[in-house]
Amino acid sequence: MAAPPERRCWEREQARLKAGVVEQDTEEWQKDPNFTGLERVGGVDLSYIKGDDTSACASLVVLSYPALQVLYEDCRMVAVTAPYVAGFLAFREVPFLVEAVQRLQQEEPKLRPQVLLVDGNGLLHHRGFGVACHLGVLTDLPCIGVAKNLLQVDGLARDELHREQIRSLQRSGDTFPLTGTSGRVLGMVLRSYNNSSKPLYISVGHRVSLDTAVRLVRSCCRYRVPEPIRQADIRSREYIRKQLCAPLEVRPARPESSKKEAELEDESDA
DNA sequence: GCGACAG
DNA sequence: ATCTTGTCGC
């Protein structure tokens, strides 16, 4: 009897917290000022259908570094079960992201990313263990949490002081640390784009230091959202848009006698 | 009790 | 996350 997924997520958090948080650079390229040796950066995202809270598109892209060209793209419709609850995003999205990474490693092992940028938080989290930490532990890949809004935790709030600190970020690349009431630095606020005053919230996910995380996200930003996540986002919503436009002709209620089925969808390992 | 709350 | 076109500005 396998434990339900929620229970396993919880146990994963407890085990990792007990073992101590891994927030240091483990790779050689992370220690290089120019990230020499870094060639592939991954990005993941889920896009949802407006009225439907169970159908989503999970996407994983791999970009070259430093050119930021798309080397790999994987979009797939998934059936989401867990509801969205702030603080429990990983319980909802992480299973599909892990599947995508495993698919990549099986089909295109040479394109395995050396680091993943994840939509959401890592250590900047109620239990110090956001979606970027979950994905990192499950894939054993360095992961960085990139959130577009502040998760209010450990005394951090979107109050006037916070807004004032944001206003103090003048140029892209400017940052200030997020220090919780506990005194711990949980993440960094980064102005990633000159044309947008809205910052990003960067935090450690797995096997990376906060300093390296911020430097890498900076170097991946053509616009406000870093390219790996932006491409995953663009491609997953485009995938959904196509699904919605042509569902009638592409999938007429399970034609059991289709001509070539082995090439498209029936690829489970029996 | 009421509001706040990554995606 | 999603609903949503054009539009004002560098």
XYZ file of C-alpha atoms (C1' of nucleotides) in Angstrom:
287
model
C 0.000 0.000 0.000
C 1.677 3.183 -1.157
C 1.024 6.281 0.880
C -1.107 8.957 -0.802
C 0.916 11.570 -2.683
C 0.196 14.278 -0.119
C 1.568 12.114 2.633
C 4.698 11.347 0.656
C 5.278 15.059 -0.032
C 5.018 15.743 3.651
C 7.477 13.018 4.537
C 9.843 14.364 1.920
C 9.785 17.775 3.569
C 10.403 16.349 7.013
C 13.273 14.181 5.851
C 15.000 17.007 4.063
C 14.559 19.420 6.947
C 15.950 16.880 9.360
C 18.947 16.288 7.121
C 19.659 19.993 6.839
C 18.991 22.323 3.973
C 21.162 21.965 0.903
C 21.824 25.491 -0.195
C 25.338 25.536 -1.436
C 26.935 25.357 -4.852
C 27.820 21.800 -5.736
C 28.784 22.235 -9.388
C 31.961 23.700 -10.812
C 30.177 26.083 -13.164
C 28.321 27.605 -10.230
C 31.587 28.812 -8.743
C 32.755 30.468 -11.973
C 31.947 34.178 -12.330
C 30.936 33.604 -15.958
C 29.289 30.209 -15.423
C 31.873 28.600 -17.679
C 30.777 25.019 -18.240
C 27.075 25.802 -18.040
C 25.454 24.852 -21.333
C 21.827 23.953 -20.618
C 19.233 25.644 -18.413
C 15.773 24.183 -17.939
C 12.445 25.840 -17.198
C 9.131 24.330 -16.094
C 5.594 25.617 -15.865
C 1.940 24.592 -15.771
C -0.809 26.466 -17.615
C -4.461 25.985 -16.810
C -7.718 26.173 -18.749
C -9.950 29.002 -17.603
C -13.067 27.212 -16.492
C -11.480 23.826 -15.885
C -9.594 23.213 -12.649
C -8.456 19.718 -13.526
C -6.941 20.088 -17.014
C -3.546 21.692 -17.356
C -0.554 21.640 -19.654
C 2.771 20.774 -18.074
C 5.795 21.989 -19.982
C 9.532 21.561 -19.732
C 11.966 23.415 -21.938
C 15.743 23.341 -22.103
C 17.624 26.374 -23.363
C 21.226 26.676 -24.430
C 23.457 28.862 -22.300
C 24.400 31.625 -22.712
C 22.610 31.955 -26.056
C 19.221 31.026 -24.567
C 18.022 29.153 -27.632
C 15.404 26.445 -27.204
C 16.990 23.000 -27.482
C 14.106 20.907 -26.174
C 10.399 21.332 -25.580
C 7.881 19.013 -23.996
C 4.234 19.938 -23.513
C 1.648 17.483 -22.260
C -1.902 17.662 -21.006
C -2.238 16.392 -17.440
C -5.119 15.779 -15.029
C -4.517 17.860 -11.912
C -6.059 16.500 -8.734
C -4.837 18.497 -5.750
C -6.402 21.961 -5.383
C -4.316 25.093 -5.266
C -3.613 26.154 -1.714
C -0.954 28.745 -0.971
C 1.925 26.939 0.686
C 1.054 23.608 -0.934
C 1.733 24.323 -4.602
C 4.177 21.434 -4.850
C 1.482 18.963 -3.879
C -0.441 20.091 -6.963
C 2.197 20.589 -9.631
C 5.363 18.685 -8.771
C 4.264 15.191 -9.856
C 3.849 16.324 -13.457
C 7.109 18.227 -13.496
C 8.977 15.179 -12.242
C 7.407 13.100 -14.994
C 8.538 15.604 -17.579
C 12.113 15.540 -16.308
C 12.159 11.756 -16.263
C 10.820 11.646 -19.819
C 13.583 13.968 -20.928
C 16.271 11.922 -19.237
C 14.972 8.811 -20.889
C 14.478 10.175 -24.390
C 17.155 12.862 -24.666
C 19.712 12.227 -21.939
C 22.229 14.493 -23.635
C 19.857 17.428 -23.191
C 19.538 16.990 -19.440
C 19.546 20.510 -17.967
C 22.260 21.429 -15.468
C 19.881 23.604 -13.491
C 16.121 24.171 -13.397
C 14.267 27.441 -12.967
C 10.950 26.774 -11.267
C 7.819 28.908 -11.185
C 7.322 29.433 -7.443
C 9.434 29.461 -4.308
C 12.115 27.321 -2.722
C 13.210 28.164 0.820
C 10.944 31.224 0.806
C 8.103 29.160 2.136
C 6.040 28.471 5.263
C 7.911 25.263 5.975
C 11.092 26.279 4.176
C 10.309 23.818 1.443
C 8.524 25.164 -1.620
C 7.969 23.646 -5.038
C 11.559 24.294 -6.159
C 12.862 22.233 -3.217
C 10.503 19.354 -3.925
C 11.473 19.230 -7.576
C 15.156 19.429 -6.703
C 15.031 16.527 -4.277
C 13.001 14.351 -6.630
C 15.166 14.994 -9.694
C 18.480 15.576 -7.930
C 18.940 18.656 -10.121
C 20.006 22.089 -8.901
C 16.793 24.143 -8.704
C 16.019 27.821 -8.298
C 12.674 29.235 -7.161
C 11.455 32.211 -9.187
C 8.187 33.727 -7.930
C 6.383 36.689 -9.448
C 4.629 37.561 -6.201
C 5.729 37.602 -2.584
C 4.560 34.689 -0.504
C 3.833 36.224 2.866
C 5.706 34.121 5.356
C 7.831 34.621 8.478
C 6.693 38.199 8.909
C 7.252 39.210 5.298
C 4.366 41.222 3.878
C 3.367 43.295 0.893
C 3.151 46.355 3.073
C 4.221 49.922 2.518
C 7.767 49.205 3.671
C 8.054 46.437 1.125
C 6.689 48.647 -1.644
C 9.167 51.324 -0.678
C 12.035 48.854 -0.880
C 10.824 47.861 -4.325
C 10.796 51.484 -5.414
C 14.422 51.694 -4.351
C 15.365 49.177 -7.033
C 16.311 51.516 -9.834
C 18.106 49.472 -12.466
C 17.728 45.900 -13.602
C 20.056 43.802 -11.497
C 19.344 45.719 -8.295
C 18.374 43.549 -5.348
C 17.551 43.550 -1.670
C 17.391 40.578 0.694
C 14.234 39.182 2.243
C 14.924 38.708 5.925
C 12.192 37.074 7.935
C 11.310 37.834 11.528
C 13.446 34.845 12.422
C 16.464 36.753 11.108
C 17.034 34.284 8.341
C 17.560 35.472 4.752
C 14.904 33.571 2.847
C 15.400 35.018 -0.600
C 16.225 38.023 -2.732
C 14.038 40.555 -4.468
C 15.407 41.213 -7.937
C 14.541 43.901 -10.424
C 15.099 41.832 -13.525
C 14.036 44.251 -16.240
C 14.399 47.992 -16.647
C 10.952 48.373 -18.174
C 9.136 46.719 -15.297
C 9.049 47.970 -11.744
C 7.581 44.668 -10.609
C 10.410 42.487 -9.288
C 11.033 38.773 -8.986
C 11.389 36.810 -5.755
C 14.367 34.464 -5.977
C 15.028 31.697 -3.512
C 17.171 28.609 -3.205
C 15.566 25.376 -4.321
C 18.239 22.712 -4.271
C 22.026 22.466 -4.556
C 22.613 26.128 -5.296
C 23.529 29.182 -3.239
C 21.288 32.222 -3.124
C 24.029 34.349 -4.630
C 24.480 31.996 -7.558
C 20.720 31.719 -7.994
C 20.331 35.476 -8.336
C 23.298 35.773 -10.689
C 21.970 33.024 -12.925
C 18.432 34.396 -13.074
C 19.838 37.808 -13.963
C 21.826 36.325 -16.813
C 18.740 34.551 -18.169
C 16.502 37.631 -18.335
C 15.681 39.219 -21.669
C 12.406 40.421 -20.213
C 11.072 40.396 -16.685
C 10.590 36.653 -16.495
C 13.761 34.636 -17.169
C 13.741 32.981 -20.600
C 13.521 29.336 -19.500
C 10.349 29.946 -17.482
C 9.010 32.406 -20.017
C 9.412 29.922 -22.856
C 7.822 27.134 -20.819
C 4.933 29.476 -20.055
C 4.472 30.642 -23.636
C 4.608 27.145 -25.049
C 2.273 25.553 -22.520
C -0.448 28.139 -23.038
C -0.025 27.923 -26.775
C -0.435 24.162 -26.481
C -3.678 24.661 -24.572
C -4.906 27.188 -27.102
C -4.506 24.634 -29.867
C -6.233 21.953 -27.794
C -9.245 24.210 -27.402
C -9.451 25.139 -31.072
C -9.439 21.683 -32.651
C -10.728 19.072 -30.203
C -13.465 17.893 -32.583
C -11.443 16.592 -35.476
C -8.352 15.463 -33.587
C -10.075 13.297 -31.021
C -13.462 11.873 -32.024
C -14.396 9.901 -28.890
C -11.786 7.142 -28.802
C -11.625 5.485 -32.204
C -10.380 2.088 -31.092
C -9.252 1.171 -34.587
C -6.888 3.980 -35.373
C -4.285 3.366 -38.070
C -1.073 4.220 -36.307
C -1.370 4.297 -32.571
C 2.028 2.992 -31.581
C 3.749 6.131 -32.790
C 1.756 8.747 -30.936
C 0.291 8.106 -27.529
C 0.579 4.474 -26.535
C 4.097 4.545 -25.241
C 3.673 3.122 -21.780
C 6.118 0.360 -20.946
C 4.036 -2.755 -20.595
C -14.484 37.189 13.126
C -12.003 39.004 8.847
C -8.467 39.315 5.633
C -4.214 37.378 3.460
C -2.456 33.629 0.604
C 3.619 31.153 -4.741
C 0.532 29.089 -9.114
C -3.463 30.492 -12.713
C -7.376 33.022 -15.784
C -10.855 36.771 -17.682
C -8.744 40.584 -21.984
C -7.509 45.064 -26.873
C -5.771 48.390 -27.580
C -2.726 51.507 -26.332
C 0.610 54.841 -24.165
C 5.495 55.291 -24.061
C 10.680 54.551 -24.656
